[in-house]
PDB file of C-alpha atoms and ligand atoms in Angstrom:
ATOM      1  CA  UNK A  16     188.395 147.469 107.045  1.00 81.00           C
ATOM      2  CA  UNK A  17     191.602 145.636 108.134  1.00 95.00           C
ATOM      3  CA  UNK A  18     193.479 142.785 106.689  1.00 98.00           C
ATOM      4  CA  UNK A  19     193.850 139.919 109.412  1.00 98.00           C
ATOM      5  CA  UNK A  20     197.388 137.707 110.273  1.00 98.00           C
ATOM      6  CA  UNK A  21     196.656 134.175 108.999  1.00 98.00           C
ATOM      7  CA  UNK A  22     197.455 130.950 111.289  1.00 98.00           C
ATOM      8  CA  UNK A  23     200.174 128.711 109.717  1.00 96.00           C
ATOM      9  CA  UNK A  24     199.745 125.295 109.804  1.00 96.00           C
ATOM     10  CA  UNK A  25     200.521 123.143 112.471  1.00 95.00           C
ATOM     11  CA  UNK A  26     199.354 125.684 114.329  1.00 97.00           C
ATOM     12  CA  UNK A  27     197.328 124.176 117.053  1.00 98.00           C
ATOM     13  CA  UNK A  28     194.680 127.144 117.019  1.00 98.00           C
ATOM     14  CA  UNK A  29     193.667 125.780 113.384  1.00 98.00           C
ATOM     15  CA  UNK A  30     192.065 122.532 115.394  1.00 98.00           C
ATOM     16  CA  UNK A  31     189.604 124.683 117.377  1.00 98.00           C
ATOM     17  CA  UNK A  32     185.715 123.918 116.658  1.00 98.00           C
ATOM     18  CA  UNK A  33     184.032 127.098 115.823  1.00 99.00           C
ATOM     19  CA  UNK A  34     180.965 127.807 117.443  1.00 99.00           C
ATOM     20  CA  UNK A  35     177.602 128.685 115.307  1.00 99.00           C
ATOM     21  CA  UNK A  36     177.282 132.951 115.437  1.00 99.00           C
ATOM     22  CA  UNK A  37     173.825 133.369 117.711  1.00 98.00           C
ATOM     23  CA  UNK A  38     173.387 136.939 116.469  1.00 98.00           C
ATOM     24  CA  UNK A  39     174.033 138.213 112.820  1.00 98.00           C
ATOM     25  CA  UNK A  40     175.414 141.999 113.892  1.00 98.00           C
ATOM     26  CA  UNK A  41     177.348 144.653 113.025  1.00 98.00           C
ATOM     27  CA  UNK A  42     180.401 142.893 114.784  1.00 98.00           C
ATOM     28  CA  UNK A  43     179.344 140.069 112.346  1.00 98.00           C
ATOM     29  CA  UNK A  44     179.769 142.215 109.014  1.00 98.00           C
ATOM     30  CA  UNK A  45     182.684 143.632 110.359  1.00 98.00           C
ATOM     31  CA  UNK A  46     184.378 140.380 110.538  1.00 98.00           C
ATOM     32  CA  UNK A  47     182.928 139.410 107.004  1.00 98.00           C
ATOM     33  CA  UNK A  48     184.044 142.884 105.748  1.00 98.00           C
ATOM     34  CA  UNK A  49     187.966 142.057 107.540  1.00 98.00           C
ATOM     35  CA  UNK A  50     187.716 138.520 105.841  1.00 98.00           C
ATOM     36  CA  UNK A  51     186.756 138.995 102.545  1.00 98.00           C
ATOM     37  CA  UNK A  52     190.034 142.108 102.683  1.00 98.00           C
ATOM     38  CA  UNK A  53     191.779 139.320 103.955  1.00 98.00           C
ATOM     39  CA  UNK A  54     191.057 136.959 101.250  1.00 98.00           C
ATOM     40  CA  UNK A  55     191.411 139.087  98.079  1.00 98.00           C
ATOM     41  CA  UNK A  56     194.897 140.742  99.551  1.00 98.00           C
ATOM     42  CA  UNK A  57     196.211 136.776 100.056  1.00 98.00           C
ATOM     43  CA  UNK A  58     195.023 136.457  97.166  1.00 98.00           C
ATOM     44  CA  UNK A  59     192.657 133.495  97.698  1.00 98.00           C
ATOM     45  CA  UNK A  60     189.044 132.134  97.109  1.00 98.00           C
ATOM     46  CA  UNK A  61     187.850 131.470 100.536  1.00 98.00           C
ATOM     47  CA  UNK A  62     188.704 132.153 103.925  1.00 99.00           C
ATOM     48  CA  UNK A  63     187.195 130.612 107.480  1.00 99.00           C
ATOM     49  CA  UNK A  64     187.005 132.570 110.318  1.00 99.00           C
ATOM     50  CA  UNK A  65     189.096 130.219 112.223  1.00 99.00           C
ATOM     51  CA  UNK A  66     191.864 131.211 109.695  1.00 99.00           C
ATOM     52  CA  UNK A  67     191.799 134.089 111.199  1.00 98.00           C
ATOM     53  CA  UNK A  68     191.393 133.105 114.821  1.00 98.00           C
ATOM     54  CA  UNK A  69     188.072 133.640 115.417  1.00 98.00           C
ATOM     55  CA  UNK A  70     186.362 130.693 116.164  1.00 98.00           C
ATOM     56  CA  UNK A  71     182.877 131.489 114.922  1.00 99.00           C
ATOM     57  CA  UNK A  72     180.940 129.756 111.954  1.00 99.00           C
ATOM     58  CA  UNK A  73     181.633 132.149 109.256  1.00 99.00           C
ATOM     59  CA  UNK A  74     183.262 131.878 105.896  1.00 98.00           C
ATOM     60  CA  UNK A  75     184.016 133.733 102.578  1.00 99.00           C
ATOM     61  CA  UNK A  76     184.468 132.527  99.426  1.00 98.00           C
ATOM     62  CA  UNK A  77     184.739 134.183  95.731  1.00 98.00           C
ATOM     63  CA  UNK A  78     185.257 131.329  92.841  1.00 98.00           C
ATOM     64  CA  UNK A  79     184.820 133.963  90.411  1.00 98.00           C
ATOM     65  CA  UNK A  80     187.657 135.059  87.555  1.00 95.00           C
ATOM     66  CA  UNK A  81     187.075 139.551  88.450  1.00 96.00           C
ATOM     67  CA  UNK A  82     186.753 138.616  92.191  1.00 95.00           C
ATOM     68  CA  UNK A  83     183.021 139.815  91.473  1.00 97.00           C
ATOM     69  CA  UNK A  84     181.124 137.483  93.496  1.00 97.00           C
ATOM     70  CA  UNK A  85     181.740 137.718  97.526  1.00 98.00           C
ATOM     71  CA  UNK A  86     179.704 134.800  99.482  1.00 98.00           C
ATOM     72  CA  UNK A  87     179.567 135.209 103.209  1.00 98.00           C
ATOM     73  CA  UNK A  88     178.284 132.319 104.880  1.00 98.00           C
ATOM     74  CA  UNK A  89     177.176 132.113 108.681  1.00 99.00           C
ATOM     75  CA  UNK A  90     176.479 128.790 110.290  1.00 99.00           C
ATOM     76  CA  UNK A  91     176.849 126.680 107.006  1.00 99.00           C
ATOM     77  CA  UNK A  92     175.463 123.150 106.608  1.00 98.00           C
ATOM     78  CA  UNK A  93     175.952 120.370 103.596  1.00 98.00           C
ATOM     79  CA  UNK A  94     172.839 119.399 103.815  1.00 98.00           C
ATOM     80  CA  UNK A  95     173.216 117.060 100.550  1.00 98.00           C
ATOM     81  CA  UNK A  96     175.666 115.785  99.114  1.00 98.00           C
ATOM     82  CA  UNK A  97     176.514 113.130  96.155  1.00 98.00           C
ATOM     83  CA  UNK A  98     179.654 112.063  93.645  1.00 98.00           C
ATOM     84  CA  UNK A  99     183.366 112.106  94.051  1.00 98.00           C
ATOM     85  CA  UNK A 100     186.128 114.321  92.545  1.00 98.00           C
ATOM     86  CA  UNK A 101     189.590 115.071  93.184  1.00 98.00           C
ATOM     87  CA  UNK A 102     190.847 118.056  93.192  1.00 98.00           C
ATOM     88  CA  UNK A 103     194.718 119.532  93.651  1.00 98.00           C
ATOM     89  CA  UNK A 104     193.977 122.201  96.898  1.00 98.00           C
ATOM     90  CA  UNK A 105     195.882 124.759  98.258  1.00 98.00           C
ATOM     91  CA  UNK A 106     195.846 127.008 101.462  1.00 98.00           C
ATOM     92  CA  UNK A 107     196.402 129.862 102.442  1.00 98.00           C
ATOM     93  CA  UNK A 108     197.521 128.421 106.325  1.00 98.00           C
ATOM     94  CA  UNK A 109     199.673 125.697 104.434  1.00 98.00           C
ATOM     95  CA  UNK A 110     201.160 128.103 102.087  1.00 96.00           C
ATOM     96  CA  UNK A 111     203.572 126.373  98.901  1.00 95.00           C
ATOM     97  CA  UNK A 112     201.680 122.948  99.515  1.00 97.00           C
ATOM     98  CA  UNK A 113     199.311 121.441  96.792  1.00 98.00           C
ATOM     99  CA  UNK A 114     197.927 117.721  97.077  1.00 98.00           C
ATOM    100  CA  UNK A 115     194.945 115.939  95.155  1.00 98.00           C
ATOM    101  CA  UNK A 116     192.073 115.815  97.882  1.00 98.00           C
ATOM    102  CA  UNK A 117     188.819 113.496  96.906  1.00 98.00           C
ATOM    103  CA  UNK A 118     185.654 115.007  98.239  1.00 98.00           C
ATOM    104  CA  UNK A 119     181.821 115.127  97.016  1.00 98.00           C
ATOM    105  CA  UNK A 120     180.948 116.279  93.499  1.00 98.00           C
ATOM    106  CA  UNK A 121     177.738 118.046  94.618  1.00 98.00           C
ATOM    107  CA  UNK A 122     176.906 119.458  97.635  1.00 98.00           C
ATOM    108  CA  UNK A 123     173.923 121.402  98.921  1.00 98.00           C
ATOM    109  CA  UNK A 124     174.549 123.803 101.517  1.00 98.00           C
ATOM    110  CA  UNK A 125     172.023 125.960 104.013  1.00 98.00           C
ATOM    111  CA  UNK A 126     173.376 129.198 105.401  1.00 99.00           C
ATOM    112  CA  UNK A 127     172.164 132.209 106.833  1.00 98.00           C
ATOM    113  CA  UNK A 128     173.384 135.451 104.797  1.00 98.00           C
ATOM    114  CA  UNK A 129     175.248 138.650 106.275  1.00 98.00           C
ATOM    115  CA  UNK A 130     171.612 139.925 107.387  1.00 98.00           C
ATOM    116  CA  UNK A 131     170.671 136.436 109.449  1.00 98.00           C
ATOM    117  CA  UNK A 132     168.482 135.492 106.392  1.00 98.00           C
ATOM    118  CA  UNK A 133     168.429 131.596 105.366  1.00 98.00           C
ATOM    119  CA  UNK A 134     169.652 130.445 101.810  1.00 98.00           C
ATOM    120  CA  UNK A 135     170.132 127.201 100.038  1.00 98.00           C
ATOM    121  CA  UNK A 136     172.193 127.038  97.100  1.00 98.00           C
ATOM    122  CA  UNK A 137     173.680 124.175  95.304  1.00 98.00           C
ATOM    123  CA  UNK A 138     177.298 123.768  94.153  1.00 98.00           C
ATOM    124  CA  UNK A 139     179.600 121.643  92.104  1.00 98.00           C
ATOM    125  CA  UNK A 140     183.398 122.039  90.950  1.00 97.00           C
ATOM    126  CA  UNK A 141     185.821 124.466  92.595  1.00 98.00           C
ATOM    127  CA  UNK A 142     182.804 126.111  94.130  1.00 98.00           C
ATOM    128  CA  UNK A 143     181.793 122.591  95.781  1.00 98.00           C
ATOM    129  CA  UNK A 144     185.295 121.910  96.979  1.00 98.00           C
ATOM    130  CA  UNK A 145     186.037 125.365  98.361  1.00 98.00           C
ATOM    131  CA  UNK A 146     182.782 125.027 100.701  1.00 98.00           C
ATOM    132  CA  UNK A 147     183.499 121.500 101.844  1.00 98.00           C
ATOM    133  CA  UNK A 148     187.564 123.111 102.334  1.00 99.00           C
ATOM    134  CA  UNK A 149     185.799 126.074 104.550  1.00 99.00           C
ATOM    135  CA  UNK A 150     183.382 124.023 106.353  1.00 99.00           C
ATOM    136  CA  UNK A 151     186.543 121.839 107.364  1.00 99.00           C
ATOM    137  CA  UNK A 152     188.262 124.606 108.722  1.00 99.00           C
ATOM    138  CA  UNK A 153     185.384 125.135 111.025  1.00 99.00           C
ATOM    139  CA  UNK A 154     185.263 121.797 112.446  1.00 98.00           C
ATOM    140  CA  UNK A 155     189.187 122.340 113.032  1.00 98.00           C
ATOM    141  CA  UNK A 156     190.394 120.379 109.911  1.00 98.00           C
ATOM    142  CA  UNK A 157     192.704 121.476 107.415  1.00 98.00           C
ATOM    143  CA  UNK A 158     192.980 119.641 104.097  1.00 98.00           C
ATOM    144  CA  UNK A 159     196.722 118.235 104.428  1.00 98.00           C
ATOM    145  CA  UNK A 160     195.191 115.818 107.435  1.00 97.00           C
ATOM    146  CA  UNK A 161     193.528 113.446 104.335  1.00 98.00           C
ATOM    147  CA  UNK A 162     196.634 112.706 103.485  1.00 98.00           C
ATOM    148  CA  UNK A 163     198.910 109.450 103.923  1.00 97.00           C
ATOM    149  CA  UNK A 164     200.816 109.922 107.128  1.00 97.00           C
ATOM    150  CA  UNK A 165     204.001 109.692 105.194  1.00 97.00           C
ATOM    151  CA  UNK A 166     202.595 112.409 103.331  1.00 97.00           C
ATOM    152  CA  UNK A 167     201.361 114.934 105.801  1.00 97.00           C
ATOM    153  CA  UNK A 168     205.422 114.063 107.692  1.00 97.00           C
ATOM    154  CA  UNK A 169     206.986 115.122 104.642  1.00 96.00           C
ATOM    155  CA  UNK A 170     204.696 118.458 104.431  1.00 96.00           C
ATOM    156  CA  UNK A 171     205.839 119.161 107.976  1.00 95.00           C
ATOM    157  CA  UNK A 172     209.363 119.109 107.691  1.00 96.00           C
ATOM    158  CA  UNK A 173     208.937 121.195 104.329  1.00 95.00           C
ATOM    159  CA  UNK A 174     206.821 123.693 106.428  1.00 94.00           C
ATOM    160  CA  UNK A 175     209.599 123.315 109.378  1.00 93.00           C
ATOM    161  CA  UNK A 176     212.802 124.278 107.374  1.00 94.00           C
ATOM    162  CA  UNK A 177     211.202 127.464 105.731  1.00 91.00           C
ATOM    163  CA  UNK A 178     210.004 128.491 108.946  1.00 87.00           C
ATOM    164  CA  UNK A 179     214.111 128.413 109.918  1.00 90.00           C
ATOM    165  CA  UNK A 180     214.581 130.153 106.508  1.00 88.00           C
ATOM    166  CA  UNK A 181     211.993 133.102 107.081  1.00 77.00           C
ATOM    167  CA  UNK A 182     212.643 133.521 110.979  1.00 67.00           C
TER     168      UNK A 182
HETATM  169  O1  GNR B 223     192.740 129.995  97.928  1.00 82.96           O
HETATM  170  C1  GNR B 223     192.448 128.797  98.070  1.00 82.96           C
HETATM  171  N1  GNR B 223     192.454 127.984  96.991  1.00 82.96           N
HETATM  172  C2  GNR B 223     191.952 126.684  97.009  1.00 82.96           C
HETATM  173  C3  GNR B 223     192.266 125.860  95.930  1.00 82.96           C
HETATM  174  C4  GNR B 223     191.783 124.579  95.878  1.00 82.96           C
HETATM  175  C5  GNR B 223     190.991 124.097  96.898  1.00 82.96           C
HETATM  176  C6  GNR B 223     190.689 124.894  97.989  1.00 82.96           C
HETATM  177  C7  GNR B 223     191.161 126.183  98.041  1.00 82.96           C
HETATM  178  S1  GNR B 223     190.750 127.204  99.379  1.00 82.96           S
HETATM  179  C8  GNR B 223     192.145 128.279  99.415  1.00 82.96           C
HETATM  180  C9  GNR B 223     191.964 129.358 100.450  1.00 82.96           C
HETATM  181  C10 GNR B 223     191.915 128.733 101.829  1.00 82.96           C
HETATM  182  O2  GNR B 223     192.854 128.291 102.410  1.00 82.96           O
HETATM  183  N2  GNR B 223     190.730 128.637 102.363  1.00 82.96           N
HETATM  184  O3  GNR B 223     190.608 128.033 103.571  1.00 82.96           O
HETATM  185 NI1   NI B 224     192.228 126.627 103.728  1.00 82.96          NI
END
């Protein structure tokens, strides 16, 4: 096990496209074993690999109060989705920033599990928002870019200054 450096926001690496994993193996679990470390020391409730700077579709999330209920994803795909809902996010590569993001209320998402099996589940609430956050993150988007220009300026001068402070 080994707990990974997280990319800060802006930084550019967080804009890469992961590519889908071709082979669920033991370098896979390894990473989902580093991740989910990764996560739970932050502390947070998911983590993409591109977080991490490996730019492979895989994420981990755990919505659950005891930190009970580890989900590893590989290649995930919304292959449903319905509603609206807003929701005040946070993450851990834009860390001290929370903003009201509006996403779908329901999703449906296909996956293949740590073993290269396929798995549907359906989700809704935080657990809905945190997949649509993760897939984002794959596709190089991180949730501060829905927001108002003058918005997303303001964030980066915030982010600027404490990166004076803590340097
Ligand atoms: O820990 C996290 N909390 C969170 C809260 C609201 C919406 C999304 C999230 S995900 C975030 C961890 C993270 O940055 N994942 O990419
Ligand atoms: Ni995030």
């Amino acid at each position: 096990m080994a707990l990974l450096p997280i990319l800060r926001y802006p930084d550019p690496r967080l804009h890469t496209r992961a590519v889908p994993v071709k082979v669920v193996d033991d370098r896979i679990r390894q990473l989902i074993a580093d991740m989910a470390e990764t996560m739970y020391e932050a502390p947070g409730i998911g983590l993409a690999a591109t977080q991490v700077n490996v730019h492979e579709r895989v994420i981990v999330i755990d919505v659950s109060e005891d930190k009970s209920e580890l989900m590893a994803l590989i290649n995930p795909e919304i292959i449903e989705k319905d509603g609206e809902q807003t929701y005040e996010e946070g993450c851990l590569s834009v860390p001290g920033i929370y903003e009201s993001v509006t996403r779908a209320e329901h999703v449906r998402v296909r996956a293949l599990d740590a073993n290269g099996q396929p798995f549907e589940f359906e989700a809704e609430g935080l657990l809905s928002v945190c997949v649509q956050h993760e897939i984002d993150h794959l596709d190089g988007k991180v949730f501060v870019e829905y927001l108002s220009n003058l918005k997303l300026n303001r964030i980066k001068s915030k982010l600027a200054k404490k990166a004076r402070i803590t340097a």
